[in-house]
């Protein structure tokens, strides 16, 4: 009985504990790196961007956006930018995450998107408090005005992280190339438009938005790396190499072609939903 118990614990350790530990440790280390980059970027920005820097990039971009404004377009952009705000983005993220959980039959989208959003919010808060950059003057902005520090753009950073991961996880659920291209294109347009909406409304400088994109994309890359590492450890002994979009058989928990548990896994292929869902 002791030997049987030991064997059971060994199997469970290799199947559950090690992969999830690798996932969390990678995300934890990556999160620290991203927050550190936010600190570093704020320091570098404070040292190298002076009045001349503003004149060369931020002020001309804001002046150009002011020429495009009209009452109707102002209202539309304000409504759109609210989607990426402190109320709109959590609601959108919750809806998209719930859909991914339902489609993939696993709680991993909640782990990935929830953890990633927490880190991006922390990086935004740290960067704003450290640099304390003033937003464009109210005379150059569209109401309602914002009074919090400007650097980096939280709308841009958080939208990049949430939408980037939603697109990544959604691509794991579809098999047609045109569908994946459509998802990636839609996500890229949304993130780009969200950033530019902040400049259009005069709520952020262009450099605030650029740093938001850079930090967001860097963090998305780290989270995706953690997810792929999880699969490498999770499936190495059962189905060979890590899963890819075009190698669906590698996503099974058991031997290739196994479907004894039914359902679907992270990539929407049958055979591992029962275990994936139980994994939380």
mmCIF file of C-alpha atoms in Angstrom:
data_model
loop_
_atom_site.group_PDB
_atom_site.id
_atom_site.type_symbol
_atom_site.label_atom_id
_atom_site.label_comp_id
_atom_site.label_asym_id
_atom_site.label_seq_id
_atom_site.Cartn_x
_atom_site.Cartn_y
_atom_site.Cartn_z
ATOM 1 C CA UNK A 1 0.000 0.000 0.000
ATOM 2 C CA UNK A 2 2.859 2.326 0.840
ATOM 3 C CA UNK A 3 4.504 1.691 -2.508
ATOM 4 C CA UNK A 4 1.210 2.204 -4.328
ATOM 5 C CA UNK A 5 0.644 5.478 -2.471
ATOM 6 C CA UNK A 6 4.159 6.658 -3.242
ATOM 7 C CA UNK A 7 3.701 5.858 -6.918
ATOM 8 C CA UNK A 8 0.391 7.731 -6.962
ATOM 9 C CA UNK A 9 1.961 10.777 -5.288
ATOM 10 C CA UNK A 10 4.890 10.678 -7.699
ATOM 11 C CA UNK A 11 2.575 10.623 -10.701
ATOM 12 C CA UNK A 12 0.476 13.465 -9.314
ATOM 13 C CA UNK A 13 3.569 15.509 -8.497
ATOM 14 C CA UNK A 14 4.858 15.205 -12.053
ATOM 15 C CA UNK A 15 1.457 15.789 -13.629
ATOM 16 C CA UNK A 16 0.096 18.664 -11.525
ATOM 17 C CA UNK A 17 2.514 20.232 -9.041
ATOM 18 C CA UNK A 18 5.586 20.684 -11.246
ATOM 19 C CA UNK A 19 3.775 22.201 -14.289
ATOM 20 C CA UNK A 20 1.730 24.651 -12.212
ATOM 21 C CA UNK A 21 4.761 25.561 -10.126
ATOM 22 C CA UNK A 22 6.643 26.344 -13.333
ATOM 23 C CA UNK A 23 3.710 28.433 -14.564
ATOM 24 C CA UNK A 24 3.462 30.499 -11.387
ATOM 25 C CA UNK A 25 7.210 30.902 -10.888
ATOM 26 C CA UNK A 26 7.695 32.083 -14.484
ATOM 27 C CA UNK A 27 4.824 34.554 -14.179
ATOM 28 C CA UNK A 28 6.099 35.751 -10.793
ATOM 29 C CA UNK A 29 9.621 36.353 -12.069
ATOM 30 C CA UNK A 30 8.288 37.928 -15.255
ATOM 31 C CA UNK A 31 5.976 40.163 -13.248
ATOM 32 C CA UNK A 32 8.890 41.418 -11.178
ATOM 33 C CA UNK A 33 10.813 42.082 -14.393
ATOM 34 C CA UNK A 34 7.936 44.085 -15.885
ATOM 35 C CA UNK A 35 7.474 46.191 -12.755
ATOM 36 C CA UNK A 36 11.240 46.772 -12.726
ATOM 37 C CA UNK A 37 11.069 47.827 -16.369
ATOM 38 C CA UNK A 38 8.300 50.272 -15.474
ATOM 39 C CA UNK A 39 10.574 51.744 -12.821
ATOM 40 C CA UNK A 40 13.527 51.845 -15.206
ATOM 41 C CA UNK A 41 11.545 53.371 -18.055
ATOM 42 C CA UNK A 42 10.272 56.076 -15.724
ATOM 43 C CA UNK A 43 13.815 56.900 -14.601
ATOM 44 C CA UNK A 44 15.146 56.882 -18.158
ATOM 45 C CA UNK A 45 12.243 59.007 -19.330
ATOM 46 C CA UNK A 46 12.830 61.518 -16.563
ATOM 47 C CA UNK A 47 16.498 61.798 -17.532
ATOM 48 C CA UNK A 48 16.286 61.979 -21.322
ATOM 49 C CA UNK A 49 12.926 63.554 -22.204
ATOM 50 C CA UNK A 50 13.125 67.295 -21.629
ATOM 51 C CA UNK A 51 11.273 70.204 -23.196
ATOM 52 C CA UNK A 52 13.018 69.536 -26.519
ATOM 53 C CA UNK A 53 11.859 65.932 -26.415
ATOM 54 C CA UNK A 54 8.289 67.046 -25.852
ATOM 55 C CA UNK A 55 8.550 69.452 -28.753
ATOM 56 C CA UNK A 56 9.931 66.761 -31.054
ATOM 57 C CA UNK A 57 7.280 64.089 -30.480
ATOM 58 C CA UNK A 58 4.556 64.707 -27.924
ATOM 59 C CA UNK A 59 3.499 68.254 -28.707
ATOM 60 C CA UNK A 60 3.393 67.850 -32.507
ATOM 61 C CA UNK A 61 1.341 64.656 -32.163
ATOM 62 C CA UNK A 62 -1.122 66.343 -29.816
ATOM 63 C CA UNK A 63 -1.374 69.350 -32.138
ATOM 64 C CA UNK A 64 -2.130 67.051 -35.075
ATOM 65 C CA UNK A 65 -4.857 65.252 -33.105
ATOM 66 C CA UNK A 66 -6.462 68.552 -32.169
ATOM 67 C CA UNK A 67 -6.904 69.336 -35.862
ATOM 68 C CA UNK A 68 -8.921 66.111 -36.303
ATOM 69 C CA UNK A 69 -11.420 66.818 -33.549
ATOM 70 C CA UNK A 70 -15.129 67.422 -34.060
ATOM 71 C CA UNK A 71 -18.072 67.157 -31.639
ATOM 72 C CA UNK A 72 -19.284 63.891 -33.115
ATOM 73 C CA UNK A 73 -15.855 62.261 -33.267
ATOM 74 C CA UNK A 74 -15.057 63.484 -29.749
ATOM 75 C CA UNK A 75 -18.143 61.722 -28.388
ATOM 76 C CA UNK A 76 -17.348 58.502 -30.263
ATOM 77 C CA UNK A 77 -13.718 58.385 -29.134
ATOM 78 C CA UNK A 78 -14.700 59.179 -25.551
ATOM 79 C CA UNK A 79 -17.140 56.263 -25.557
ATOM 80 C CA UNK A 80 -14.501 53.978 -27.048
ATOM 81 C CA UNK A 81 -11.748 54.982 -24.628
ATOM 82 C CA UNK A 82 -14.066 54.303 -21.687
ATOM 83 C CA UNK A 83 -13.935 50.617 -22.644
ATOM 84 C CA UNK A 84 -10.285 50.598 -21.593
ATOM 85 C CA UNK A 85 -10.876 52.429 -18.319
ATOM 86 C CA UNK A 86 -11.096 51.327 -14.721
ATOM 87 C CA UNK A 87 -14.699 50.169 -15.160
ATOM 88 C CA UNK A 88 -14.935 49.203 -18.808
ATOM 89 C CA UNK A 89 -11.832 47.021 -19.063
ATOM 90 C CA UNK A 90 -12.588 44.815 -16.011
ATOM 91 C CA UNK A 91 -16.083 44.210 -17.386
ATOM 92 C CA UNK A 92 -14.787 43.404 -20.875
ATOM 93 C CA UNK A 93 -12.001 41.212 -19.457
ATOM 94 C CA UNK A 94 -14.492 39.306 -17.287
ATOM 95 C CA UNK A 95 -16.821 38.628 -20.225
ATOM 96 C CA UNK A 96 -14.003 37.477 -22.516
ATOM 97 C CA UNK A 97 -12.396 35.365 -19.793
ATOM 98 C CA UNK A 98 -15.715 33.688 -18.974
ATOM 99 C CA UNK A 99 -16.156 32.867 -22.665
ATOM 100 C CA UNK A 100 -12.661 31.366 -22.871
ATOM 101 C CA UNK A 101 -13.285 29.300 -19.742
ATOM 102 C CA UNK A 102 -16.509 27.952 -21.229
ATOM 103 C CA UNK A 103 -14.927 27.179 -24.614
ATOM 104 C CA UNK A 104 -11.727 25.614 -23.293
ATOM 105 C CA UNK A 105 -13.363 23.808 -20.333
ATOM 106 C CA UNK A 106 -10.487 24.894 -18.065
ATOM 107 C CA UNK A 107 -9.813 27.604 -15.497
ATOM 108 C CA UNK A 108 -6.430 28.497 -16.985
ATOM 109 C CA UNK A 109 -7.706 31.601 -18.838
ATOM 110 C CA UNK A 110 -8.695 33.018 -15.446
ATOM 111 C CA UNK A 111 -5.229 32.271 -14.055
ATOM 112 C CA UNK A 112 -3.401 33.769 -17.024
ATOM 113 C CA UNK A 113 -5.548 36.834 -17.695
ATOM 114 C CA UNK A 114 -6.269 37.574 -14.032
ATOM 115 C CA UNK A 115 -2.629 37.275 -13.000
ATOM 116 C CA UNK A 116 -1.411 39.267 -15.994
ATOM 117 C CA UNK A 117 -3.927 42.068 -15.408
ATOM 118 C CA UNK A 118 -2.887 42.318 -11.755
ATOM 119 C CA UNK A 119 0.760 42.803 -12.746
ATOM 120 C CA UNK A 120 -0.022 45.352 -15.479
ATOM 121 C CA UNK A 121 -2.143 47.358 -13.038
ATOM 122 C CA UNK A 122 0.725 47.297 -10.525
ATOM 123 C CA UNK A 123 3.209 48.433 -13.169
ATOM 124 C CA UNK A 124 0.883 51.292 -14.126
ATOM 125 C CA UNK A 125 0.460 52.432 -10.525
ATOM 126 C CA UNK A 126 4.192 52.224 -9.780
ATOM 127 C CA UNK A 127 5.142 54.117 -12.937
ATOM 128 C CA UNK A 128 2.642 56.889 -12.332
ATOM 129 C CA UNK A 129 3.692 57.405 -8.711
ATOM 130 C CA UNK A 130 7.389 57.352 -9.533
ATOM 131 C CA UNK A 131 7.467 59.811 -12.423
ATOM 132 C CA UNK A 132 4.419 61.948 -11.561
ATOM 133 C CA UNK A 133 4.251 63.353 -15.073
ATOM 134 C CA UNK A 134 1.630 66.026 -15.729
ATOM 135 C CA UNK A 135 -0.986 65.368 -18.376
ATOM 136 C CA UNK A 136 -1.556 67.799 -21.260
ATOM 137 C CA UNK A 137 -3.273 71.044 -20.255
ATOM 138 C CA UNK A 138 -7.060 70.964 -19.975
ATOM 139 C CA UNK A 139 -7.150 73.596 -22.699
ATOM 140 C CA UNK A 140 -5.753 70.955 -25.076
ATOM 141 C CA UNK A 141 -7.948 68.099 -23.843
ATOM 142 C CA UNK A 142 -11.508 66.888 -24.336
ATOM 143 C CA UNK A 143 -13.622 66.635 -21.153
ATOM 144 C CA UNK A 144 -14.146 64.821 -18.866
ATOM 145 C CA UNK A 145 -10.635 65.632 -17.647
ATOM 146 C CA UNK A 146 -8.361 63.331 -15.666
ATOM 147 C CA UNK A 147 -6.086 64.411 -12.838
ATOM 148 C CA UNK A 148 -3.939 61.336 -12.131
ATOM 149 C CA UNK A 149 -0.285 61.254 -13.319
ATOM 150 C CA UNK A 150 0.180 60.659 -17.017
ATOM 151 C CA UNK A 151 3.071 58.211 -17.383
ATOM 152 C CA UNK A 152 2.514 55.460 -18.505
ATOM 153 C CA UNK A 153 -0.922 55.205 -20.099
ATOM 154 C CA UNK A 154 -2.895 52.713 -18.025
ATOM 155 C CA UNK A 155 -5.590 52.365 -20.687
ATOM 156 C CA UNK A 156 -2.935 51.392 -23.226
ATOM 157 C CA UNK A 157 -0.924 49.055 -20.989
ATOM 158 C CA UNK A 158 -3.888 47.169 -19.532
ATOM 159 C CA UNK A 159 -5.710 46.889 -22.856
ATOM 160 C CA UNK A 160 -2.576 45.539 -24.519
ATOM 161 C CA UNK A 161 -2.197 42.856 -21.853
ATOM 162 C CA UNK A 162 -5.827 41.761 -21.637
ATOM 163 C CA UNK A 163 -6.606 41.816 -25.358
ATOM 164 C CA UNK A 164 -3.230 40.300 -26.247
ATOM 165 C CA UNK A 165 -3.832 37.282 -24.012
ATOM 166 C CA UNK A 166 -7.458 36.928 -25.082
ATOM 167 C CA UNK A 167 -6.323 36.795 -28.725
ATOM 168 C CA UNK A 168 -3.620 34.235 -27.877
ATOM 169 C CA UNK A 169 -5.992 31.946 -25.976
ATOM 170 C CA UNK A 170 -8.732 32.372 -28.591
ATOM 171 C CA UNK A 171 -6.300 31.356 -31.332
ATOM 172 C CA UNK A 172 -5.778 28.082 -29.477
ATOM 173 C CA UNK A 173 -9.490 27.367 -29.905
ATOM 174 C CA UNK A 174 -9.745 27.883 -33.664
ATOM 175 C CA UNK A 175 -8.151 25.850 -36.424
ATOM 176 C CA UNK A 176 -8.609 27.960 -39.548
ATOM 177 C CA UNK A 177 -5.756 30.262 -40.443
ATOM 178 C CA UNK A 178 -8.086 32.990 -41.658
ATOM 179 C CA UNK A 179 -9.868 32.975 -38.288
ATOM 180 C CA UNK A 180 -6.581 33.355 -36.430
ATOM 181 C CA UNK A 181 -5.482 36.156 -38.732
ATOM 182 C CA UNK A 182 -8.820 37.872 -38.140
ATOM 183 C CA UNK A 183 -8.468 37.577 -34.359
ATOM 184 C CA UNK A 184 -4.913 38.907 -34.369
ATOM 185 C CA UNK A 185 -5.840 41.779 -36.680
ATOM 186 C CA UNK A 186 -8.872 42.748 -34.610
ATOM 187 C CA UNK A 187 -6.816 42.645 -31.410
ATOM 188 C CA UNK A 188 -4.015 44.734 -32.898
ATOM 189 C CA UNK A 189 -6.464 47.349 -34.218
ATOM 190 C CA UNK A 190 -8.215 47.560 -30.840
ATOM 191 C CA UNK A 191 -4.951 48.018 -28.909
ATOM 192 C CA UNK A 192 -3.618 50.582 -31.387
ATOM 193 C CA UNK A 193 -6.887 52.526 -31.408
ATOM 194 C CA UNK A 194 -7.084 52.497 -27.606
ATOM 195 C CA UNK A 195 -3.630 54.027 -27.326
ATOM 196 C CA UNK A 196 -4.235 56.668 -29.980
ATOM 197 C CA UNK A 197 -7.602 57.567 -28.434
ATOM 198 C CA UNK A 198 -5.739 58.720 -25.340
ATOM 199 C CA UNK A 199 -3.623 61.099 -27.408
ATOM 200 C CA UNK A 200 -6.602 62.246 -29.484
ATOM 201 C CA UNK A 201 -8.506 63.258 -26.345
ATOM 202 C CA UNK A 202 -5.469 65.028 -24.900
ATOM 203 C CA UNK A 203 -5.453 62.758 -21.849
ATOM 204 C CA UNK A 204 -1.935 61.418 -22.506
ATOM 205 C CA UNK A 205 1.246 62.292 -24.342
ATOM 206 C CA UNK A 206 2.376 60.048 -27.176
ATOM 207 C CA UNK A 207 5.357 58.785 -25.159
ATOM 208 C CA UNK A 208 2.969 57.640 -22.400
ATOM 209 C CA UNK A 209 1.201 55.479 -24.955
ATOM 210 C CA UNK A 210 4.383 54.114 -26.542
ATOM 211 C CA UNK A 211 5.714 52.948 -23.174
ATOM 212 C CA UNK A 212 2.320 51.376 -22.448
ATOM 213 C CA UNK A 213 2.527 49.360 -25.660
ATOM 214 C CA UNK A 214 6.118 48.266 -25.010
ATOM 215 C CA UNK A 215 5.529 47.171 -21.423
ATOM 216 C CA UNK A 216 2.250 45.483 -22.346
ATOM 217 C CA UNK A 217 3.684 43.474 -25.220
ATOM 218 C CA UNK A 218 6.684 42.466 -23.117
ATOM 219 C CA UNK A 219 4.440 41.186 -20.338
ATOM 220 C CA UNK A 220 2.177 39.333 -22.788
ATOM 221 C CA UNK A 221 5.256 37.587 -24.190
ATOM 222 C CA UNK A 222 6.332 36.463 -20.710
ATOM 223 C CA UNK A 223 2.875 35.107 -19.863
ATOM 224 C CA UNK A 224 2.710 33.190 -23.149
ATOM 225 C CA UNK A 225 6.161 31.755 -22.419
ATOM 226 C CA UNK A 226 4.929 30.596 -18.994
ATOM 227 C CA UNK A 227 1.897 28.949 -20.598
ATOM 228 C CA UNK A 228 4.014 27.115 -23.173
ATOM 229 C CA UNK A 229 6.432 25.996 -20.458
ATOM 230 C CA UNK A 230 3.465 24.648 -18.506
ATOM 231 C CA UNK A 231 2.491 22.521 -21.500
ATOM 232 C CA UNK A 232 6.035 21.311 -22.038
ATOM 233 C CA UNK A 233 6.135 19.914 -18.502
ATOM 234 C CA UNK A 234 2.503 18.828 -18.511
ATOM 235 C CA UNK A 235 2.663 16.756 -21.689
ATOM 236 C CA UNK A 236 6.309 15.798 -22.023
ATOM 237 C CA UNK A 237 5.858 12.290 -20.639
ATOM 238 C CA UNK A 238 2.486 11.695 -22.259
ATOM 239 C CA UNK A 239 2.485 13.075 -25.791
ATOM 240 C CA UNK A 240 5.939 14.243 -26.772
ATOM 241 C CA UNK A 241 6.674 17.896 -27.559
ATOM 242 C CA UNK A 242 4.755 20.942 -26.410
ATOM 243 C CA UNK A 243 1.432 21.750 -28.128
ATOM 244 C CA UNK A 244 1.301 23.985 -31.151
ATOM 245 C CA UNK A 245 -1.544 25.387 -33.215
ATOM 246 C CA UNK A 246 -0.833 22.824 -35.949
ATOM 247 C CA UNK A 247 0.040 19.849 -33.742
ATOM 248 C CA UNK A 248 -3.230 19.188 -31.937
ATOM 249 C CA UNK A 249 -2.452 15.612 -30.904
ATOM 250 C CA UNK A 250 0.207 16.896 -28.530
ATOM 251 C CA UNK A 251 -2.455 18.546 -26.421
ATOM 252 C CA UNK A 252 -3.833 15.246 -25.117
ATOM 253 C CA UNK A 253 -3.067 14.354 -21.521
ATOM 254 C CA UNK A 254 -2.742 10.694 -22.350
ATOM 255 C CA UNK A 255 -1.350 8.870 -25.331
ATOM 256 C CA UNK A 256 -1.928 10.374 -28.772
ATOM 257 C CA UNK A 257 -5.509 9.867 -29.837
ATOM 258 C CA UNK A 258 -6.696 9.242 -26.287
ATOM 259 C CA UNK A 259 -10.173 10.619 -25.574
ATOM 260 C CA UNK A 260 -11.306 8.618 -22.590
ATOM 261 C CA UNK A 261 -12.142 11.706 -20.538
ATOM 262 C CA UNK A 262 -14.046 13.533 -23.241
ATOM 263 C CA UNK A 263 -14.394 17.308 -23.576
ATOM 264 C CA UNK A 264 -11.737 19.671 -24.806
ATOM 265 C CA UNK A 265 -8.504 21.106 -23.483
ATOM 266 C CA UNK A 266 -6.838 24.509 -23.861
ATOM 267 C CA UNK A 267 -6.645 24.164 -27.615
ATOM 268 C CA UNK A 268 -10.168 22.850 -28.060
ATOM 269 C CA UNK A 269 -9.114 19.277 -28.865
ATOM 270 C CA UNK A 270 -10.926 16.310 -27.330
ATOM 271 C CA UNK A 271 -9.473 14.113 -24.673
ATOM 272 C CA UNK A 272 -8.448 16.125 -21.622
ATOM 273 C CA UNK A 273 -11.316 18.300 -20.436
ATOM 274 C CA UNK A 274 -12.050 16.177 -17.416
ATOM 275 C CA UNK A 275 -8.532 16.525 -16.073
ATOM 276 C CA UNK A 276 -8.055 20.102 -17.249
ATOM 277 C CA UNK A 277 -11.189 21.297 -15.528
ATOM 278 C CA UNK A 278 -10.211 19.540 -12.344
ATOM 279 C CA UNK A 279 -6.870 21.284 -12.442
ATOM 280 C CA UNK A 280 -8.476 24.657 -11.727
#
